[in-house]
Coordinates of C-alpha atoms in Angstrom, one line a residue:
M1 CA 0.3 -0.2 -0.4
N2 CA 1.3 3.7 -0.7
P3 CA 2.2 5.4 2.5
P4 CA -0.5 8.8 2.9
G5 CA 0.3 11.7 1.5
Y6 CA 2.9 9.9 -1.5
R7 CA 2.9 9.1 -4.8
W8 CA 4.6 5.9 -6.5
D9 CA 7.3 7.7 -8.9
G10 CA 8.6 4.8 -10.8
V11 CA 10.0 1.6 -10.3
D12 CA 13.9 0.6 -10.7
R13 CA 15.0 -2.9 -11.2
S14 CA 18.1 -1.7 -12.8
N15 CA 20.4 -3.6 -9.7
G16 CA 18.3 -6.8 -10.0
F17 CA 16.1 -6.1 -7.2
E18 CA 13.7 -3.6 -6.4
K19 CA 13.6 0.2 -5.3
K20 CA 11.0 2.3 -5.0
R21 CA 11.2 5.7 -5.1
F22 CA 8.1 7.9 -3.4
S23 CA 8.2 11.7 -3.5
M24 CA 6.0 14.2 -1.9
L25 CA 5.6 17.7 -1.7
A26 CA 5.4 19.9 1.4
N27 CA 2.1 19.8 3.4
G28 CA 3.2 21.2 6.2
G29 CA 4.8 18.9 8.8
A30 CA 3.2 15.1 10.5
T31 CA 3.1 13.9 14.3
R32 CA 6.4 11.5 15.3
E33 CA 4.2 8.9 14.4
E34 CA 3.3 9.5 10.6
A35 CA 6.6 10.4 10.7
Y36 CA 7.9 7.6 10.9
K37 CA 6.7 3.9 9.3
W38 CA 7.5 1.5 7.6
S39 CA 7.8 -2.2 7.2
T40 CA 8.5 -5.0 4.4
E41 CA 5.1 -3.5 2.2
D42 CA 4.8 0.5 3.3
M43 CA 6.8 3.3 4.3
G44 CA 6.5 6.4 5.2
S45 CA 8.1 9.8 6.5
F46 CA 7.3 13.3 6.0
E47 CA 8.0 16.8 4.9
K48 CA 8.2 20.3 6.7
N49 CA 9.0 23.3 5.0
F50 CA 11.0 21.6 2.4
G51 CA 10.5 21.9 -0.9
E52 CA 10.5 17.7 -1.8
E53 CA 11.9 15.3 -0.9
D54 CA 13.0 11.5 -2.2
F55 CA 13.0 8.4 -0.5
I56 CA 14.1 5.1 -1.8
R57 CA 13.8 1.5 -0.4
D58 CA 16.0 -1.0 -0.8
D59 CA 13.6 -4.0 -0.3
R60 CA 16.8 -6.7 -0.1
S61 CA 19.0 -4.8 2.8
R62 CA 15.5 -3.2 4.2
K63 CA 17.5 0.1 4.1
L64 CA 16.0 3.4 3.7
E65 CA 17.9 5.9 1.6
I66 CA 16.4 9.5 2.1
M67 CA 17.4 12.6 0.2
V68 CA 16.1 16.5 2.1
V69 CA 16.5 19.2 -0.5
D70 CA 15.6 22.8 -0.3
N71 CA 15.6 25.6 -2.4
L72 CA 16.9 28.5 -0.3
S73 CA 16.9 31.5 -2.4
A74 CA 18.2 35.1 -2.3
V75 CA 15.0 37.2 -3.2
L76 CA 15.6 41.1 -3.9
Y77 CA 11.4 42.7 -3.5
K78 CA 12.5 46.6 -4.1
Q79 CA 15.5 48.2 -3.2
D80 CA 17.6 47.6 -0.2
D81 CA 15.1 44.6 0.3
L82 CA 17.0 41.3 0.2
R83 CA 15.4 38.0 1.5
L84 CA 16.5 34.7 2.2
E85 CA 13.2 32.6 1.5
Q86 CA 12.3 28.8 0.3
R87 CA 11.1 29.1 -2.6
E88 CA 9.3 25.9 -5.4
I89 CA 12.0 23.5 -7.2
S90 CA 11.1 23.8 -10.8
K91 CA 11.4 20.6 -12.6
P92 CA 13.5 21.1 -16.3
G93 CA 11.4 21.6 -19.3
K94 CA 12.0 20.1 -22.4
G95 CA 15.8 21.1 -23.7
E96 CA 16.1 22.1 -19.9
V97 CA 18.6 20.5 -17.6
Q98 CA 17.9 21.3 -13.4
I99 CA 21.4 22.6 -11.8
A100 CA 22.0 21.6 -7.9
V101 CA 23.6 25.4 -7.9
H102 CA 27.4 25.4 -6.4
S103 CA 29.2 28.5 -6.6
V104 CA 27.8 32.3 -7.8
G105 CA 29.8 35.5 -7.7
I106 CA 28.5 38.7 -7.1
C107 CA 28.4 41.2 -10.3
G108 CA 28.3 44.8 -10.2
S109 CA 24.8 44.6 -11.5
D110 CA 23.9 42.5 -8.7
V111 CA 25.0 45.2 -6.4
H112 CA 23.7 48.0 -8.5
F113 CA 20.0 46.1 -8.4
L114 CA 19.7 46.1 -4.5
R115 CA 21.4 49.7 -3.5
R116 CA 19.5 51.1 -6.2
G117 CA 16.5 49.3 -7.8
R118 CA 17.3 49.5 -11.3
I119 CA 19.7 49.5 -14.4
G120 CA 19.1 51.9 -17.2
D121 CA 15.4 50.8 -18.5
Y122 CA 15.6 47.2 -16.4
I123 CA 13.7 47.7 -13.0
V124 CA 13.0 45.3 -10.1
M125 CA 8.8 45.5 -10.2
G126 CA 8.5 42.5 -8.1
P127 CA 10.3 39.7 -6.1
M128 CA 13.6 38.7 -7.9
V129 CA 16.2 35.9 -7.2
L130 CA 19.5 37.6 -7.8
G131 CA 23.1 36.0 -9.5
H132 CA 23.9 34.7 -12.6
E133 CA 27.5 34.2 -12.6
T134 CA 27.2 30.3 -11.8
S135 CA 28.4 26.7 -11.5
G136 CA 26.6 23.7 -10.7
T137 CA 26.2 20.3 -11.1
I138 CA 23.0 18.7 -13.1
S139 CA 20.7 17.3 -10.9
D140 CA 18.0 16.5 -13.3
V141 CA 17.6 16.5 -17.7
G142 CA 14.6 17.2 -19.2
E143 CA 13.1 15.8 -22.4
G144 CA 15.6 15.7 -25.1
V145 CA 18.8 16.7 -23.7
T146 CA 21.4 14.0 -25.0
N147 CA 24.6 16.5 -24.2
L148 CA 24.5 16.1 -20.4
K149 CA 23.4 13.9 -18.0
V150 CA 23.3 13.9 -14.2
G151 CA 26.4 14.5 -12.5
D152 CA 27.7 16.3 -14.9
R153 CA 29.4 19.5 -13.7
V154 CA 28.5 23.2 -15.5
A155 CA 29.3 25.7 -15.9
V156 CA 25.8 28.5 -17.0
E157 CA 26.3 30.7 -20.0
P158 CA 23.3 33.2 -18.2
G159 CA 21.2 34.6 -21.1
Y160 CA 19.8 32.8 -23.5
S161 CA 18.2 33.9 -26.7
C162 CA 14.5 33.3 -29.0
R163 CA 17.5 31.6 -31.8
M164 CA 15.0 32.1 -34.8
C165 CA 15.7 36.2 -35.0
D166 CA 18.1 37.9 -37.5
F167 CA 20.4 38.5 -34.9
C168 CA 20.4 34.6 -33.4
K169 CA 20.6 33.4 -36.8
T170 CA 23.6 35.7 -37.8
G171 CA 25.8 34.9 -34.3
R172 CA 25.1 37.8 -32.5
Y173 CA 22.1 36.6 -30.1
N174 CA 23.3 39.1 -27.2
L175 CA 21.5 41.9 -29.3
C176 CA 18.2 39.3 -29.7
A177 CA 15.2 41.5 -28.5
E178 CA 14.0 38.3 -26.7
M179 CA 16.5 38.0 -24.5
K180 CA 16.3 36.3 -21.1
F181 CA 19.0 36.6 -19.0
A182 CA 19.3 35.6 -15.3
A183 CA 18.6 38.1 -12.6
T184 CA 17.7 40.8 -15.0
P185 CA 14.3 42.0 -14.5
P186 CA 12.4 40.2 -14.5
H187 CA 13.9 36.9 -15.1
H188 CA 15.1 35.2 -11.6
G189 CA 19.0 34.7 -11.6
T190 CA 20.5 31.5 -9.7
L191 CA 21.2 32.6 -5.8
C192 CA 19.3 29.7 -5.2
R193 CA 20.0 25.3 -4.6
Y194 CA 18.3 24.8 -8.0
Y195 CA 18.1 25.9 -10.6
C196 CA 16.7 25.4 -14.0
H197 CA 18.1 26.4 -18.0
P198 CA 18.5 25.3 -21.4
A199 CA 21.0 22.7 -21.7
D200 CA 22.5 24.5 -24.7
F201 CA 23.7 27.2 -22.8
C202 CA 25.4 25.6 -20.4
F203 CA 28.8 23.8 -20.4
K204 CA 30.5 21.0 -19.2
L205 CA 33.5 21.3 -17.2
P206 CA 36.7 19.4 -16.4
D207 CA 37.7 17.3 -14.4
S208 CA 40.6 20.3 -13.3
M209 CA 38.7 22.9 -12.8
S210 CA 36.7 23.9 -9.5
F211 CA 33.1 25.4 -9.3
E212 CA 34.7 28.6 -8.8
E213 CA 36.7 28.5 -12.1
G214 CA 33.1 27.6 -13.5
A215 CA 31.9 30.7 -12.0
L216 CA 34.2 33.2 -13.2
L217 CA 34.1 31.8 -16.9
E218 CA 30.9 34.3 -17.1
P219 CA 33.0 38.0 -16.5
L220 CA 35.6 35.9 -18.4
S221 CA 33.7 36.1 -21.1
V222 CA 33.1 39.6 -21.0
A223 CA 36.8 40.0 -21.3
V224 CA 37.1 37.9 -24.5
H225 CA 34.0 39.7 -26.3
A226 CA 35.5 43.1 -25.3
C227 CA 39.0 41.9 -26.6
R228 CA 37.8 40.4 -29.2
R229 CA 35.8 44.2 -30.2
A230 CA 39.3 45.7 -30.0
G231 CA 40.9 42.9 -32.0
I232 CA 43.3 42.2 -29.3
T233 CA 46.7 40.7 -31.0
M234 CA 50.5 39.6 -30.8
G235 CA 52.2 42.9 -30.1
D236 CA 49.5 45.7 -29.3
T237 CA 49.6 48.0 -26.4
V238 CA 46.9 47.8 -24.2
L239 CA 45.3 50.1 -21.9
V240 CA 42.7 48.5 -19.4
C241 CA 40.9 51.7 -17.4
G242 CA 39.7 50.2 -14.0
A243 CA 41.4 47.5 -12.1
G244 CA 37.8 46.0 -10.5
P245 CA 36.9 42.3 -11.4
I246 CA 35.9 43.0 -14.9
G247 CA 38.9 44.8 -15.7
L248 CA 41.3 42.5 -14.1
V249 CA 39.7 39.5 -16.3
N250 CA 40.8 41.7 -19.0
L251 CA 43.9 42.2 -18.5
L252 CA 44.1 38.4 -18.3
V253 CA 42.4 38.0 -21.8
A254 CA 45.0 40.7 -23.4
K255 CA 47.8 38.8 -22.1
A256 CA 46.5 35.8 -23.3
C257 CA 45.6 37.1 -26.9
G258 CA 49.7 38.4 -27.1
A259 CA 49.6 42.3 -26.2
S260 CA 53.1 42.9 -25.6
R261 CA 52.6 45.5 -22.7
V262 CA 49.3 46.0 -20.7
A263 CA 49.0 49.2 -18.7
I264 CA 46.0 49.3 -16.5
T265 CA 44.4 52.5 -14.3
D266 CA 42.6 52.7 -10.8
L267 CA 41.8 54.8 -8.0
D268 CA 42.8 51.9 -5.7
G269 CA 46.2 50.8 -4.8
K270 CA 45.4 47.6 -3.5
R271 CA 43.8 46.4 -6.7
L272 CA 46.5 47.5 -9.2
E273 CA 48.7 45.8 -7.1
M274 CA 46.6 42.3 -7.8
A275 CA 47.0 43.6 -11.4
Q276 CA 50.9 43.3 -10.6
K277 CA 50.6 40.2 -9.3
L278 CA 48.5 38.6 -12.4
G279 CA 50.5 40.3 -15.1
A280 CA 50.4 43.9 -15.8
D281 CA 53.1 45.8 -17.1
I282 CA 52.6 49.0 -15.9
T283 CA 50.2 50.1 -13.6
I284 CA 49.0 53.9 -12.6
Q285 CA 47.2 55.2 -9.7
V286 CA 44.9 57.5 -10.9
Q287 CA 44.0 60.9 -8.4
R288 CA 40.5 62.3 -8.6
E289 CA 41.7 65.7 -8.9
Q290 CA 43.4 64.6 -12.1
T291 CA 41.8 65.2 -15.3
A292 CA 41.8 62.9 -18.0
K293 CA 44.2 64.7 -20.2
E294 CA 46.6 64.5 -17.4
V295 CA 46.2 60.6 -16.9
A296 CA 46.4 60.3 -20.6
S297 CA 49.3 61.8 -20.8
R298 CA 51.0 59.9 -17.8
V299 CA 49.3 56.7 -19.8
R300 CA 51.6 57.7 -22.9
E301 CA 55.0 59.0 -21.3
L302 CA 55.2 55.6 -18.9
L303 CA 54.4 53.2 -22.0
N304 CA 56.8 55.5 -24.0
K305 CA 53.8 55.5 -26.7
A306 CA 50.1 55.3 -27.3
P307 CA 48.2 52.4 -26.9
N308 CA 46.5 51.3 -29.8
K309 CA 44.3 49.5 -27.7
V310 CA 41.8 50.4 -24.6
I311 CA 39.4 48.6 -22.8
E312 CA 37.4 51.3 -20.6
C313 CA 36.1 49.1 -17.7
T314 CA 34.6 51.3 -15.5
G315 CA 31.7 53.5 -16.9
A316 CA 33.2 56.8 -15.7
E317 CA 33.1 59.7 -17.9
S318 CA 36.6 60.7 -17.0
S319 CA 38.1 57.1 -17.5
I320 CA 36.0 56.6 -21.3
N321 CA 37.8 60.2 -21.8
T322 CA 40.8 59.3 -20.3
G323 CA 40.8 56.3 -22.9
I324 CA 40.1 58.5 -26.0
Y325 CA 42.7 60.9 -25.6
A326 CA 45.4 58.4 -24.2
A327 CA 44.8 55.9 -27.8
E328 CA 46.9 56.7 -30.4
S329 CA 45.6 57.7 -34.3
G330 CA 43.9 54.9 -35.7
G331 CA 43.6 53.4 -32.2
V332 CA 40.3 51.2 -30.7
V333 CA 38.7 52.1 -27.2
V334 CA 36.1 49.6 -26.4
V335 CA 33.6 51.2 -23.6
V336 CA 32.8 48.0 -21.1
G337 CA 31.7 49.5 -18.3
L338 CA 28.3 51.3 -17.8
G339 CA 27.9 54.2 -15.8
K340 CA 25.4 57.5 -16.1
P341 CA 22.8 57.0 -19.1
E342 CA 24.1 60.5 -20.8
I343 CA 27.8 61.8 -20.9
T344 CA 30.1 64.4 -22.6
M345 CA 32.9 62.9 -24.8
P346 CA 35.7 64.5 -26.7
V347 CA 33.7 63.9 -29.6
F348 CA 36.3 66.1 -32.3
D349 CA 39.5 64.4 -30.5
F350 CA 38.4 60.6 -31.9
L351 CA 36.6 61.5 -34.9
A352 CA 39.9 64.2 -36.2
R353 CA 42.4 60.9 -35.1
E354 CA 40.0 58.3 -36.5
V355 CA 39.9 56.5 -33.6
D356 CA 37.0 53.9 -33.5
V357 CA 35.0 53.7 -29.8
R358 CA 32.9 51.1 -29.8
G359 CA 30.3 49.4 -27.2
I360 CA 29.8 46.2 -26.0
F361 CA 26.6 44.5 -24.4
R362 CA 27.6 41.3 -22.5
Y363 CA 29.5 38.3 -24.7
V364 CA 28.4 36.5 -27.3
N365 CA 30.0 32.9 -28.3
C366 CA 32.2 33.1 -25.8
Y367 CA 31.9 30.6 -23.0
P368 CA 33.8 28.0 -25.1
T369 CA 36.7 30.3 -25.5
A370 CA 37.2 31.7 -21.6
L371 CA 36.4 27.7 -20.6
S372 CA 39.7 26.1 -22.7
L373 CA 41.6 29.4 -21.3
V374 CA 41.1 28.3 -18.3
A375 CA 41.3 24.7 -18.5
S376 CA 44.5 25.3 -20.9
G377 CA 46.2 27.5 -17.8
A378 CA 46.7 30.1 -20.4
V379 CA 44.7 32.3 -18.3
N380 CA 44.5 31.8 -14.2
V381 CA 41.3 33.4 -12.4
K382 CA 42.1 31.9 -9.3
P383 CA 43.7 34.6 -7.5
L384 CA 40.5 36.5 -8.1
V385 CA 38.1 34.9 -5.6
T386 CA 38.8 36.5 -2.0
H387 CA 36.3 35.8 -0.5
K388 CA 33.4 33.2 0.0
F389 CA 30.4 33.4 2.0
K390 CA 27.4 30.9 2.4
L391 CA 24.0 31.0 1.1
E392 CA 22.3 32.0 4.0
E393 CA 25.1 34.7 4.3
S394 CA 23.9 36.7 1.6
L395 CA 23.3 40.2 2.9
K396 CA 27.2 40.1 4.3
A397 CA 28.5 38.6 1.0
F398 CA 26.4 41.7 -1.1
E399 CA 27.8 44.3 1.6
T400 CA 31.6 42.5 1.5
A401 CA 31.1 43.3 -2.4
E402 CA 29.7 46.7 -2.3
R403 CA 32.8 47.9 0.2
G404 CA 34.6 47.1 -2.5
E405 CA 36.9 44.8 0.6
G406 CA 37.9 42.6 -2.0
I407 CA 38.2 41.5 -5.9
K408 CA 35.7 38.8 -6.5
V409 CA 33.1 37.3 -4.1
I410 CA 31.9 33.7 -4.2
I411 CA 28.4 32.6 -2.5
E412 CA 28.6 28.8 -2.1
C413 CA 24.7 28.0 -2.6
H414 CA 25.5 23.8 -2.3
N415 CA 23.6 22.3 0.8
D416 CA 26.5 20.0 2.8
R417 CA 23.3 18.3 4.4
S418 CA 21.0 17.4 1.4
T419 CA 22.4 14.5 1.0
R420 CA 21.5 10.9 0.9
Q421 CA 21.6 8.7 3.6
L422 CA 20.9 5.5 5.0
L423 CA 18.8 5.2 8.0
T424 CA 17.8 2.1 9.7
K425 CA 16.4 3.4 12.7
P426 CA 13.2 5.9 12.8
L427 CA 13.8 9.3 11.3
V428 CA 13.0 12.5 13.1
L429 CA 13.3 15.6 11.1
R430 CA 13.6 19.2 13.1
G431 CA 13.6 22.4 12.6
V432 CA 13.2 24.3 8.7
A433 CA 14.5 23.7 5.6
T434 CA 18.1 25.3 6.0
Q435 CA 19.0 23.7 9.1
A436 CA 17.8 20.4 7.7
E437 CA 18.6 18.7 11.2
F438 CA 18.7 14.7 11.3
D439 CA 18.4 12.9 14.6
I440 CA 18.7 8.8 14.5
E441 CA 17.4 7.5 17.1

């Protein structure tokens, strides 16, 4: 007979004996007597404030295997209102996979949404899970998925397009008007235990690559796209404006592309120290009172020439103009940083000298390259990770990132207690999902 409140979820005879799987959605709790009841004919357990539990009984050994899972999520309701709450665990649809999220990096855009409630026209209008720099393990696969299987470790490219418009068909899917990007309103992000995503935008990680490195493939892809837009190649002289996380990954990719010399600017001396450790040839600490022309002159002086490629990563008007003034005539300035929606630029300067000023939006077809750069050792992103927090410490993690105390802050979303356990004695489940405490009596 079926235990009350449970449904059969299938029978597995692959090991030569019958395993019976049950699953149950949350129903608010049960008594101790209801919590534990099983024999050779039936079994029972209960769930309290959990998303879902799976139970397997091995009829041959009479052992009960239980997997307790929850979907704790960091949800932004409005400006300065970040909450931790349980959310429903979604099943993967056709062509999708379900990911047990392991590592999520905090991006500047996440902090921006938290503190300002918007980025340009993207406005937080309702509850939205934050986070998009993501890696994890495949926990379920939907219909039609053949490239990934349960247990595969993956990095998640957080945006997916319609695949049908002209931009998608010509390889520029980042410009698709129907793009759905994690943690960009109204789409939920990945700061949760479980997340579903199209399988073709998930990339299998080699065994040599950590989850943290997998999460950092997202900002690294921004740098790959920026360096491609700049056309950086062997022998180039490059200026990177800004030594935050995005500036530093651009430094790494520019070096990997063969740039002979890379200079980098910032207001923060500690970040410039990190840049030097990562291979910057010249570091320039900018003073707030300096004009854009003064900083540009200093760049040219220290490089003994004008850089022919500039990657601007701050979005600040003064820094963008520094890049334009510093660039060699006929050079390229790529603007990565996003600041004010409107700024004043020295138009005559870049027109008269034929300096190309180019923008980028996220990235396109860059994840495979980013993965290869890390897997091959051509780029080392490990030093960028300076702080790690548990999902339960999300607000503290955001405050750390906002203060600029480190370079890259990682939130670990996996729940160590959401693991399978073989139980041969009565089970008592206590507390809420974030605790998931077991007593075996």
